[in-house]
């Protein structure tokens, strides 16, 4: 039996940083959604545990114990075998949870292959702050350092564009560069009938990591301006700690047109058109 799992891109439509714990981790309030652009994983029975990394974004992604997929496998206990394939389509360290979503998909896939329950919440969080929210991909409100997950609002239909300019922005450096860590939390997200109404509400919210990330990688400002200038763009914002930015459109057709225009004008940028994904 071979098991397959999809690792969708994680998008922070909002990311309010509301405080900082003694251990240095920041307290967040974030509306998280997922996109149908992502990595694909396969799991086959085998005597040993192996990982093969393929795909257009495989360069630089480790296939040894540093890979979050193998760290996820280790949570089920030593001595279990599986031949794992990871087909990378998402840029790494890009603010869209590339490795974190892979780790969550690996937990789901190996739980099915091995017939074992998922590891407990603390073990999942030990893989990284973004892994809990990626475990059951749908619209969610994420608080705490990433461990408090609550149902999010019903989303309207919409199109999305994801753009990464090819610069890696280290998450710790962005958090460190934050001017203020005690920013206002996010109001309760009400749910919206259309993408335009949702974008109007989102415009009054924030990604508090956008300013420090732009200071570290000014090209993020160019990406945001290029997305905002595309026809039909309802909102342009950075996701997570960057450098990937997203645009929201009324529908996928408009998002595909915007993606084509962005690919034509910015050689070397990673551009994907997508729609919200729910597992
Ligand atoms: C920015 C977000 O992507 C938003 O979803 C996440 O908060 C970051 O999730 P992540 O990349 O999985 O983060 P981790 O790999 O767990 O932590 C990387 C580093 O980011 C900083 N970090 C992360 C999460 C958090 N709530 N506060 C932090 O200060 C810490 O310095 C940590 O050492
Ligand atoms: N499965 C994986 N895919 C990509 N990178 C991985 C993976 N496992 C480990 N890494 C390493 O983790 C580093 C962080 O990239 P990754 O995509 O995991 O960031 P993330 O924390 O999941 O996402 P974000 O950029 O949103 O914080 C990469 O530079 C890479 O060396």
Short mmCIF file of C-alpha atoms and ligand atoms in Angstrom, two decimals:
data_model
loop_
_atom_site.label_atom_id
_atom_site.label_comp_id
_atom_site.label_asym_id
_atom_site.label_seq_id
_atom_site.Cartn_x
_atom_site.Cartn_y
_atom_site.Cartn_z
CA UNK A 1 0.00 0.00 0.00
CA UNK A 2 1.32 3.48 -0.88
CA UNK A 3 -0.02 6.52 0.93
CA UNK A 4 0.01 10.01 -0.61
CA UNK A 5 -0.26 13.35 1.20
CA UNK A 6 -0.46 16.96 0.01
CA UNK A 7 1.42 19.70 1.87
CA UNK A 8 -0.40 22.98 1.04
CA UNK A 9 1.23 26.37 1.30
CA UNK A 10 0.39 28.12 4.59
CA UNK A 11 -0.69 31.75 4.24
CA UNK A 12 -1.02 34.19 7.14
CA UNK A 13 -3.75 36.57 5.94
CA UNK A 14 -3.04 38.47 9.17
CA UNK A 15 -0.18 38.13 11.66
CA UNK A 16 -0.55 40.25 14.81
CA UNK A 17 2.38 39.99 17.25
CA UNK A 18 0.81 40.65 20.67
CA UNK A 19 3.58 39.84 23.16
CA UNK A 20 6.72 37.88 23.97
CA UNK A 21 7.25 34.97 26.38
CA UNK A 22 10.14 34.63 28.80
CA UNK A 23 11.75 32.11 26.44
CA UNK A 24 11.80 34.70 23.68
CA UNK A 25 9.02 33.20 21.57
CA UNK A 26 6.45 35.73 20.44
CA UNK A 27 2.69 35.55 21.03
CA UNK A 28 0.70 35.72 17.80
CA UNK A 29 -2.85 36.24 16.62
CA UNK A 30 -3.13 35.09 13.01
CA UNK A 31 -5.81 34.19 10.48
CA UNK A 32 -4.24 31.27 8.60
CA UNK A 33 -5.51 29.77 5.33
CA UNK A 34 -3.99 27.27 2.93
CA UNK A 35 -3.53 27.27 -0.83
CA UNK A 36 -3.83 24.44 -3.36
CA UNK A 37 -0.19 25.13 -4.34
CA UNK A 38 2.08 22.84 -2.33
CA UNK A 39 4.44 19.92 -2.01
CA UNK A 40 3.48 16.28 -2.60
CA UNK A 41 4.60 13.37 -0.45
CA UNK A 42 4.44 9.58 -0.98
CA UNK A 43 4.92 6.84 1.64
CA UNK A 44 5.60 3.18 0.76
CA UNK A 45 6.33 0.23 3.06
CA UNK A 46 10.09 -0.49 3.37
CA UNK A 47 12.57 -2.07 5.76
CA UNK A 48 14.47 1.17 6.32
CA UNK A 49 13.41 4.80 6.63
CA UNK A 50 14.55 6.73 3.54
CA UNK A 51 13.73 10.13 2.02
CA UNK A 52 14.08 11.11 -1.63
CA UNK A 53 13.64 14.79 -2.48
CA UNK A 54 12.59 15.68 -6.05
CA UNK A 55 10.85 18.52 -7.86
CA UNK A 56 11.62 22.03 -9.13
CA UNK A 57 12.35 23.39 -5.62
CA UNK A 58 14.46 20.48 -4.36
CA UNK A 59 17.76 22.39 -4.52
CA UNK A 60 19.14 23.07 -1.05
CA UNK A 61 16.52 20.94 0.72
CA UNK A 62 18.26 18.34 2.92
CA UNK A 63 17.32 14.65 2.54
CA UNK A 64 18.98 13.63 5.80
CA UNK A 65 17.88 14.01 9.43
CA UNK A 66 17.73 17.79 9.04
CA UNK A 67 14.60 17.45 6.91
CA UNK A 68 11.45 18.11 8.93
CA UNK A 69 9.82 15.11 7.23
CA UNK A 70 12.32 12.75 8.89
CA UNK A 71 12.04 14.67 12.17
CA UNK A 72 8.29 14.04 11.97
CA UNK A 73 8.88 10.32 11.30
CA UNK A 74 11.08 10.11 14.40
CA UNK A 75 8.13 11.13 16.58
CA UNK A 76 6.54 7.71 15.93
CA UNK A 77 9.53 5.96 17.54
CA UNK A 78 12.71 4.43 16.16
CA UNK A 79 13.00 1.33 14.02
CA UNK A 80 10.08 1.90 11.66
CA UNK A 81 10.71 1.71 7.91
CA UNK A 82 9.17 3.63 5.02
CA UNK A 83 10.33 4.88 1.63
CA UNK A 84 9.30 8.54 1.59
CA UNK A 85 9.30 10.75 -1.52
CA UNK A 86 9.02 14.53 -1.23
CA UNK A 87 8.21 16.44 -4.43
CA UNK A 88 9.12 20.07 -3.66
CA UNK A 89 7.18 22.84 -5.36
CA UNK A 90 7.27 25.45 -2.57
CA UNK A 91 10.30 27.67 -1.97
CA UNK A 92 11.96 26.96 1.37
CA UNK A 93 12.28 29.47 4.26
CA UNK A 94 9.77 31.56 2.38
CA UNK A 95 7.05 32.44 4.88
CA UNK A 96 4.58 29.88 3.51
CA UNK A 97 5.40 27.02 5.84
CA UNK A 98 7.22 24.89 3.29
CA UNK A 99 8.97 22.55 5.68
CA UNK A 100 6.28 22.86 8.33
CA UNK A 101 3.52 21.78 5.97
CA UNK A 102 5.71 18.91 4.77
CA UNK A 103 6.20 17.82 8.38
CA UNK A 104 2.44 17.94 9.03
CA UNK A 105 1.74 15.96 5.84
CA UNK A 106 4.35 13.41 6.92
CA UNK A 107 2.62 13.01 10.28
CA UNK A 108 -0.72 12.38 8.51
CA UNK A 109 0.80 10.03 5.90
CA UNK A 110 2.91 7.94 8.29
CA UNK A 111 0.05 7.69 10.79
CA UNK A 112 -1.99 6.11 7.97
CA UNK A 113 0.86 3.91 6.63
CA UNK A 114 1.84 2.58 10.04
CA UNK A 115 -1.66 2.53 11.54
CA UNK A 116 -0.55 4.65 14.48
CA UNK A 117 -2.22 7.64 16.19
CA UNK A 118 -0.79 11.11 15.59
CA UNK A 119 1.81 12.22 18.17
CA UNK A 120 0.50 14.45 20.97
CA UNK A 121 0.24 18.25 20.60
CA UNK A 122 3.50 18.95 22.46
CA UNK A 123 5.42 16.58 20.17
CA UNK A 124 3.89 18.19 17.07
CA UNK A 125 4.82 21.67 18.36
CA UNK A 126 8.39 20.47 18.95
CA UNK A 127 8.77 20.21 15.15
CA UNK A 128 8.17 23.96 14.84
CA UNK A 129 5.64 26.67 15.67
CA UNK A 130 3.95 26.39 12.25
CA UNK A 131 3.41 22.62 12.33
CA UNK A 132 0.28 22.45 14.55
CA UNK A 133 -1.68 24.81 12.29
CA UNK A 134 -0.64 22.77 9.21
CA UNK A 135 -1.90 19.48 10.65
CA UNK A 136 -5.52 19.91 9.50
CA UNK A 137 -5.34 22.55 6.75
CA UNK A 138 -8.37 24.87 6.62
CA UNK A 139 -9.16 28.46 7.69
CA UNK A 140 -7.92 28.68 11.28
CA UNK A 141 -7.17 31.29 13.93
CA UNK A 142 -3.72 30.64 15.38
CA UNK A 143 -2.68 32.12 18.74
CA UNK A 144 -0.10 31.52 21.45
CA UNK A 145 3.26 30.78 19.85
CA UNK A 146 1.37 28.64 17.33
CA UNK A 147 -0.17 25.99 19.57
CA UNK A 148 -3.60 27.55 20.15
CA UNK A 149 -5.66 26.61 17.08
CA UNK A 150 -9.34 27.58 16.74
CA UNK A 151 -11.79 27.19 13.88
CA UNK A 152 -11.59 30.12 11.48
CA UNK A 153 -14.39 31.80 9.54
CA UNK A 154 -16.09 30.47 6.44
CA UNK A 155 -14.12 31.82 3.47
CA UNK A 156 -15.70 33.28 0.32
CA UNK A 157 -14.54 31.98 -3.06
CA UNK A 158 -11.44 33.82 -4.17
CA UNK A 159 -8.29 33.61 -6.25
CA UNK A 160 -4.80 33.86 -4.77
CA UNK A 161 -1.36 34.68 -6.13
CA UNK A 162 1.83 33.78 -4.25
CA UNK A 163 5.09 35.52 -5.19
CA UNK A 164 8.57 34.84 -3.79
CA UNK A 165 11.49 37.00 -5.02
CA UNK A 166 14.10 34.33 -4.32
CA UNK A 167 15.63 35.79 -1.17
CA UNK A 168 15.61 33.76 2.05
CA UNK A 169 14.55 35.73 5.11
CA UNK A 170 15.53 33.96 8.37
CA UNK A 171 12.46 33.85 10.64
CA UNK A 172 14.43 34.50 13.87
CA UNK A 173 16.04 37.64 12.42
CA UNK A 174 12.65 39.06 11.44
CA UNK A 175 11.15 38.53 14.88
CA UNK A 176 14.30 40.02 16.43
CA UNK A 177 13.99 43.15 14.28
CA UNK A 178 10.42 43.86 15.46
CA UNK A 179 10.16 47.40 16.86
CA UNK A 180 7.11 46.62 19.01
CA UNK A 181 6.05 43.21 20.36
CA UNK A 182 2.88 44.23 22.23
CA UNK A 183 0.64 45.11 19.31
CA UNK A 184 -3.18 44.93 19.36
CA UNK A 185 -4.75 41.50 18.82
CA UNK A 186 -6.94 40.71 15.82
CA UNK A 187 -10.71 41.33 16.14
CA UNK A 188 -12.87 38.23 15.72
CA UNK A 189 -12.91 37.42 11.97
CA UNK A 190 -16.64 37.54 11.10
CA UNK A 191 -16.83 35.56 7.84
CA UNK A 192 -17.54 37.29 4.53
CA UNK A 193 -19.86 36.84 1.54
CA UNK A 194 -17.31 37.90 -1.09
CA UNK A 195 -13.55 38.23 -1.50
CA UNK A 196 -13.96 42.01 -1.82
CA UNK A 197 -15.75 42.25 1.55
CA UNK A 198 -13.10 40.02 3.14
CA UNK A 199 -10.26 42.14 1.67
CA UNK A 200 -11.91 45.28 3.03
CA UNK A 201 -11.89 43.74 6.52
CA UNK A 202 -8.31 42.48 6.10
CA UNK A 203 -7.09 45.95 5.14
CA UNK A 204 -7.79 47.05 8.73
CA UNK A 205 -5.59 44.20 10.05
CA UNK A 206 -1.82 43.73 9.84
CA UNK A 207 1.21 41.56 9.34
CA UNK A 208 3.47 43.02 12.04
CA UNK A 209 6.47 41.18 10.57
CA UNK A 210 6.16 42.97 7.23
CA UNK A 211 8.09 46.10 8.29
CA UNK A 212 11.09 44.27 9.83
CA UNK A 213 11.17 41.79 6.92
CA UNK A 214 11.17 44.67 4.40
CA UNK A 215 14.05 46.29 6.30
CA UNK A 216 16.03 43.05 5.93
CA UNK A 217 14.95 42.40 2.32
CA UNK A 218 13.74 45.60 0.60
CA UNK A 219 12.79 43.61 -2.50
CA UNK A 220 9.67 42.59 -0.54
CA UNK A 221 8.42 46.15 -1.09
CA UNK A 222 8.85 45.69 -4.85
CA UNK A 223 6.94 42.42 -4.72
CA UNK A 224 4.06 44.02 -2.81
CA UNK A 225 3.89 46.94 -5.26
CA UNK A 226 3.95 44.61 -8.28
CA UNK A 227 1.12 42.46 -6.88
CA UNK A 228 -0.94 45.51 -5.88
CA UNK A 229 -0.61 46.90 -9.42
CA UNK A 230 -2.15 43.81 -11.08
CA UNK A 231 -5.74 44.18 -12.33
CA UNK A 232 -8.33 42.99 -9.82
CA UNK A 233 -5.96 42.82 -6.85
CA UNK A 234 -8.04 43.32 -3.69
CA UNK A 235 -5.16 43.11 -1.20
CA UNK A 236 -1.38 42.55 -1.31
CA UNK A 237 0.42 41.46 1.91
CA UNK A 238 3.44 39.45 3.05
CA UNK A 239 2.84 35.98 4.48
CA UNK A 240 4.43 34.89 7.75
CA UNK A 241 8.00 36.12 8.18
CA UNK A 242 8.39 36.48 4.39
CA UNK A 243 9.66 36.88 1.76
CA UNK A 244 6.62 35.38 -0.01
CA UNK A 245 3.76 37.84 -0.55
CA UNK A 246 0.20 37.08 -1.60
CA UNK A 247 -2.49 38.83 -3.60
CA UNK A 248 -6.23 38.25 -3.22
CA UNK A 249 -8.57 38.34 -6.24
CA UNK A 250 -12.26 37.76 -6.78
CA UNK A 251 -11.65 34.49 -8.63
CA UNK A 252 -8.98 32.15 -9.93
CA UNK A 253 -9.21 33.48 -13.49
CA UNK A 254 -8.13 36.93 -12.32
CA UNK A 255 -5.40 35.35 -10.19
CA UNK A 256 -4.09 33.34 -13.17
CA UNK A 257 -3.97 36.52 -15.29
CA UNK A 258 -2.12 38.37 -12.52
CA UNK A 259 0.33 35.48 -12.13
CA UNK A 260 1.07 35.51 -15.88
CA UNK A 261 1.69 39.26 -15.81
CA UNK A 262 3.98 38.97 -12.76
CA UNK A 263 6.00 36.12 -14.35
CA UNK A 264 6.46 38.24 -17.49
CA UNK A 265 7.68 41.31 -15.62
CA UNK A 266 9.92 39.72 -12.98
CA UNK A 267 12.27 37.04 -14.21
CA UNK A 268 13.41 34.73 -11.46
CA UNK A 269 10.54 35.36 -9.09
CA UNK A 270 8.55 32.26 -8.04
CA UNK A 271 4.89 32.90 -8.89
CA UNK A 272 1.90 30.61 -8.28
CA UNK A 273 -1.83 31.13 -8.84
CA UNK A 274 -4.03 29.24 -6.39
CA UNK A 275 -7.31 28.94 -4.53
CA UNK A 276 -7.92 28.23 -0.83
CA UNK A 277 -7.38 24.55 0.03
CA UNK A 278 -9.20 22.64 2.76
CA UNK A 279 -8.29 19.04 3.62
C1 LIG B 1 6.15 33.44 11.39
C2 LIG B 1 5.32 32.19 11.36
O1 LIG B 1 5.61 31.44 10.20
C3 LIG B 1 3.84 32.56 11.35
O2 LIG B 1 3.04 31.47 11.02
C4 LIG B 1 5.63 31.32 12.58
O3 LIG B 1 5.43 32.02 13.77
C5 LIG B 1 7.06 30.80 12.56
O4 LIG B 1 6.95 29.42 12.55
P1 LIG B 1 8.26 28.53 12.28
O5 LIG B 1 8.97 29.04 11.08
O6 LIG B 1 7.85 27.10 12.33
O7 LIG B 1 9.14 28.91 13.55
P2 LIG B 1 10.13 27.95 14.30
O8 LIG B 1 10.96 27.23 13.29
O9 LIG B 1 9.37 27.19 15.33
O10 LIG B 1 11.01 29.06 15.07
C6 LIG B 1 11.99 29.76 14.37
C7 LIG B 1 12.36 30.96 15.22
O11 LIG B 1 11.35 31.96 15.04
C8 LIG B 1 11.14 32.66 16.26
N1 LIG B 1 9.72 32.50 16.64
C9 LIG B 1 8.94 31.56 16.07
C10 LIG B 1 7.60 31.47 16.42
C11 LIG B 1 7.10 32.37 17.40
N2 LIG B 1 5.81 32.32 17.80
N3 LIG B 1 7.92 33.29 17.98
C12 LIG B 1 9.22 33.38 17.62
O12 LIG B 1 9.96 34.23 18.15
C13 LIG B 1 12.09 32.07 17.29
O13 LIG B 1 13.27 32.83 17.27
C14 LIG B 1 12.36 30.69 16.72
O14 LIG B 1 13.61 30.18 17.14
N1 LIG B 2 10.80 19.58 4.04
C1 LIG B 2 11.54 20.71 3.95
N2 LIG B 2 11.31 21.58 2.95
C2 LIG B 2 12.03 22.71 2.85
N3 LIG B 2 13.03 23.06 3.72
C3 LIG B 2 13.28 22.19 4.71
C4 LIG B 2 12.56 20.99 4.88
N4 LIG B 2 13.03 20.37 5.98
C5 LIG B 2 14.00 21.13 6.47
N5 LIG B 2 14.19 22.22 5.73
C6 LIG B 2 15.16 23.27 6.04
O1 LIG B 2 14.40 24.22 6.81
C7 LIG B 2 14.74 25.53 6.42
C8 LIG B 2 13.51 26.38 6.66
O2 LIG B 2 12.64 26.25 5.54
P1 LIG B 2 11.11 25.90 5.75
O3 LIG B 2 10.42 25.92 4.44
O4 LIG B 2 11.03 24.69 6.61
O5 LIG B 2 10.56 27.10 6.61
P2 LIG B 2 9.21 27.01 7.41
O6 LIG B 2 9.57 27.43 8.77
O7 LIG B 2 8.53 25.72 7.25
O8 LIG B 2 8.36 28.04 6.64
P3 LIG B 2 8.37 29.57 6.87
O9 LIG B 2 9.33 30.06 5.83
O10 LIG B 2 6.95 29.93 6.64
O11 LIG B 2 8.87 29.84 8.25
C9 LIG B 2 15.15 25.41 4.96
O12 LIG B 2 16.11 26.38 4.67
C10 LIG B 2 15.70 23.99 4.84
O13 LIG B 2 17.11 23.99 4.93
#
